[in-house]
Amino acid sequence: MLRIEHGRKLYKGNLVLDDINLTFKEGNIYGLVGINGSGKTLILKALAGYIKLDEGAVYQDDKKIRQYHNYIEDAGVLIENPEFIAHLTLLQNLELLRSISPKARDIDLAFWLDVYHLHQFSQTAFKHLSLGTKKKLGLIQALMHHPKILILDEPMNALDDRSVEQTKKLLLDVSKNGLVILSSHLKTDIEDLCDEVVHVAEGKIV
């Protein structure tokens, strides 16, 4: 279980998160929906430990997470645009990820290239990949070590229809024994996938 209690965040004197209270339980997929700038990405960053709340706290299984670079355990995270080493190829970036992640060292990279039909781009430098292909690489990075918690910001954005359906299948598989939290600016992109949809506007749950 993951939850945020009375989360508040200020940015340049403005209140960008206002008393956020949310609980996320295993076995479910949750969607945060709101327009750009609504605060949904900030909520994901707070849950993942990427930002520090000015008030409130995040808990994992009732254990308070000391925020900012004290990340939640056993999680896969993709927030905003994925960043990899620009001059390395797609495959080299995956090989590097596999080498530094203990839980991913036995992963068959060919499987993930098959999942997202990326074999033809395996020798292309990251900097030359399309936005959609970069997004697929980011999703693989989040999924490849079989996390129990997934936190994904706009995971369907820039994906082709086939990849959207494949991603939904992968997220449903994770949710069988884990927890998935994702965001979208379009409810229609995720409502058929989510067990619960939360609407965010102006830093508040509405």
Coordinates of C-alpha atoms in Angstrom, one line a residue:
M1 CA 0.0 0.0 0.0
L2 CA 1.1 3.5 -0.8
R3 CA -0.5 6.7 0.6
I4 CA 0.0 10.4 0.8
E5 CA -1.5 12.3 3.7
H6 CA -2.2 16.1 3.8
G7 CA 0.4 16.7 1.1
R8 CA 1.1 20.4 0.5
K9 CA 3.8 21.9 -1.8
L10 CA 4.7 25.5 -2.5
Y11 CA 6.6 26.7 -5.6
K12 CA 7.8 30.3 -5.8
G13 CA 5.2 31.2 -3.1
N14 CA 2.3 29.6 -4.9
L15 CA 0.5 26.6 -3.5
V16 CA 0.8 23.9 -6.2
L17 CA -0.4 20.9 -4.1
D18 CA -3.2 21.6 -1.6
D19 CA -3.9 19.0 1.1
I20 CA -3.6 15.9 -1.0
N21 CA -4.9 12.7 0.6
L22 CA -4.8 9.5 -1.4
T23 CA -4.5 5.8 -0.7
F24 CA -3.4 3.3 -3.2
K25 CA -3.8 -0.5 -2.6
E26 CA -2.2 -3.5 -4.3
G27 CA -4.2 -5.3 -6.9
N28 CA -5.5 -2.1 -8.4
I29 CA -4.7 0.4 -11.2
Y30 CA -5.3 4.1 -10.3
G31 CA -5.5 7.0 -12.7
L32 CA -4.8 10.6 -12.0
V33 CA -6.5 12.8 -14.6
G34 CA -6.1 16.5 -15.2
I35 CA -5.0 19.1 -17.7
N36 CA -1.3 20.0 -18.0
G37 CA -0.3 22.0 -14.9
S38 CA -3.1 20.5 -12.7
G39 CA -0.7 18.9 -10.2
K40 CA -0.9 15.3 -11.2
T41 CA 2.7 15.0 -12.1
L42 CA 3.7 16.6 -8.8
I43 CA 1.7 14.0 -6.9
L44 CA 3.5 11.3 -8.8
K45 CA 6.9 12.9 -8.0
A46 CA 5.9 13.1 -4.3
L47 CA 4.9 9.5 -4.2
A48 CA 8.2 8.4 -5.9
G49 CA 10.3 10.6 -3.6
Y50 CA 11.4 12.9 -6.4
I51 CA 10.3 16.0 -4.6
K52 CA 10.0 17.0 -0.9
L53 CA 6.6 18.1 0.4
D54 CA 6.4 21.2 2.5
E55 CA 3.7 19.6 4.6
G56 CA 2.4 16.1 4.9
A57 CA 4.0 12.7 4.2
V58 CA 4.1 9.7 2.0
Y59 CA 3.8 6.2 3.5
Q60 CA 4.7 2.8 2.1
D61 CA 3.0 0.0 4.1
D62 CA 2.6 2.4 7.0
K63 CA 6.3 3.2 6.9
K64 CA 6.9 6.9 6.5
I65 CA 9.1 7.7 3.5
R66 CA 11.8 10.3 4.2
Q67 CA 11.3 12.3 1.0
Y68 CA 13.6 13.4 -1.7
H69 CA 16.1 10.9 -3.0
N70 CA 14.8 8.3 -0.5
Y71 CA 12.8 6.4 -3.0
I72 CA 10.0 3.9 -2.3
E73 CA 11.1 0.2 -2.4
D74 CA 10.6 -2.1 -5.4
A75 CA 9.2 0.5 -7.7
G76 CA 9.4 1.2 -11.4
V77 CA 9.0 4.9 -12.2
L78 CA 8.6 6.9 -15.4
I79 CA 8.0 10.6 -15.0
E80 CA 8.1 13.1 -17.8
N81 CA 10.4 12.5 -20.7
P82 CA 12.7 9.5 -20.3
E83 CA 16.4 10.4 -20.3
F84 CA 19.1 8.0 -21.3
I85 CA 22.7 8.4 -22.6
A86 CA 22.3 10.2 -25.8
H87 CA 25.2 8.7 -27.8
L88 CA 24.6 5.1 -26.8
T89 CA 22.3 3.0 -28.9
L90 CA 18.9 1.8 -27.7
L91 CA 20.3 -1.7 -27.0
Q92 CA 23.4 -0.3 -25.2
N93 CA 21.2 1.8 -22.9
L94 CA 19.2 -1.3 -22.0
E95 CA 22.4 -3.4 -21.5
L96 CA 23.6 -0.6 -19.1
L97 CA 20.4 -0.6 -17.2
R98 CA 20.5 -4.4 -16.9
S99 CA 24.0 -4.3 -15.6
I100 CA 23.3 -1.8 -12.8
S101 CA 20.0 -3.3 -11.6
P102 CA 20.4 -6.4 -9.5
K103 CA 16.9 -7.5 -10.2
A104 CA 17.3 -7.1 -13.9
R105 CA 20.6 -8.9 -14.6
D106 CA 18.9 -12.1 -15.8
I107 CA 16.4 -10.3 -18.0
D108 CA 16.2 -11.3 -21.6
L109 CA 16.5 -8.0 -23.5
A110 CA 15.3 -9.7 -26.7
F111 CA 11.9 -10.3 -25.0
W112 CA 11.5 -6.6 -24.4
L113 CA 12.6 -5.7 -27.9
D114 CA 9.9 -8.1 -29.1
V115 CA 7.2 -6.6 -26.8
Y116 CA 7.6 -3.1 -28.3
H117 CA 8.8 -4.2 -31.8
L118 CA 12.1 -2.4 -31.3
H119 CA 14.6 -4.7 -33.0
Q120 CA 14.9 -2.4 -36.0
F121 CA 16.0 0.5 -33.7
S122 CA 18.3 -1.5 -31.4
Q123 CA 21.5 0.0 -33.0
T124 CA 20.1 3.5 -33.3
A125 CA 21.6 6.1 -30.9
F126 CA 19.1 7.3 -28.3
K127 CA 19.4 10.9 -29.5
H128 CA 18.1 9.9 -33.0
L129 CA 15.1 7.9 -31.7
S130 CA 11.5 9.2 -32.2
L131 CA 9.6 10.5 -29.1
G132 CA 7.4 7.3 -29.2
T133 CA 10.4 5.0 -29.3
K134 CA 12.0 6.9 -26.4
K135 CA 8.8 6.5 -24.5
K136 CA 8.9 2.7 -25.1
L137 CA 12.4 2.6 -23.9
G138 CA 11.4 4.5 -20.7
L139 CA 8.5 2.0 -20.1
I140 CA 10.9 -0.9 -20.5
Q141 CA 13.2 0.7 -17.9
A142 CA 10.3 1.0 -15.5
L143 CA 9.0 -2.6 -16.1
M144 CA 12.1 -4.7 -16.8
H145 CA 12.9 -5.6 -13.1
H146 CA 9.3 -6.7 -12.4
P147 CA 8.5 -4.0 -9.8
K148 CA 5.6 -4.4 -7.3
I149 CA 4.8 -0.7 -7.7
L150 CA 4.6 1.2 -11.0
I151 CA 4.4 5.0 -11.1
L152 CA 3.9 6.3 -14.7
D153 CA 3.4 9.8 -16.0
E154 CA 1.4 9.9 -19.2
P155 CA 2.5 6.4 -20.2
M156 CA 0.2 6.3 -23.3
N157 CA 1.4 9.6 -24.7
A158 CA 3.2 9.4 -28.0
L159 CA 2.6 5.6 -28.4
D160 CA 1.0 4.0 -31.4
D161 CA -2.2 2.1 -31.0
R162 CA -0.5 -1.3 -30.9
S163 CA 1.9 -0.2 -28.2
V164 CA -0.9 1.3 -26.2
E165 CA -2.7 -2.0 -26.1
Q166 CA 0.5 -3.9 -25.3
T167 CA 1.2 -1.4 -22.5
K168 CA -2.2 -1.9 -21.0
K169 CA -1.7 -5.7 -21.0
L170 CA 1.6 -5.2 -19.1
L171 CA 0.1 -2.9 -16.6
L172 CA -2.8 -5.3 -15.9
D173 CA -0.2 -8.1 -15.4
V174 CA 1.7 -6.0 -12.8
S175 CA -1.6 -5.1 -11.0
K176 CA -2.4 -8.7 -10.4
N177 CA 0.0 -8.8 -7.5
G178 CA 1.1 -5.2 -7.3
L179 CA 0.1 -1.6 -7.6
V180 CA -0.1 0.7 -10.7
I181 CA -0.5 4.5 -10.5
L182 CA -0.6 6.4 -13.8
S183 CA -1.5 9.9 -15.0
S184 CA -3.2 11.2 -18.2
H185 CA -4.6 14.5 -19.4
L186 CA -7.3 12.5 -21.2
K187 CA -9.7 10.3 -19.1
T188 CA -10.6 8.3 -22.2
D189 CA -7.0 7.1 -22.6
I190 CA -7.1 5.2 -19.3
E191 CA -10.7 4.8 -17.9
D192 CA -11.1 1.3 -19.4
L193 CA -7.9 0.3 -17.6
C194 CA -8.2 1.8 -14.2
D195 CA -10.1 0.5 -11.2
E196 CA -10.3 4.1 -9.9
V197 CA -9.9 7.5 -11.5
V198 CA -9.0 10.6 -9.5
H199 CA -9.5 14.0 -10.9
V200 CA -6.9 16.7 -10.2
A201 CA -7.3 20.4 -10.8
E202 CA -5.3 23.4 -9.5
G203 CA -3.3 21.2 -7.1
K204 CA -6.4 19.7 -5.5
I205 CA -8.4 16.5 -5.7
V206 CA -11.8 17.3 -7.1

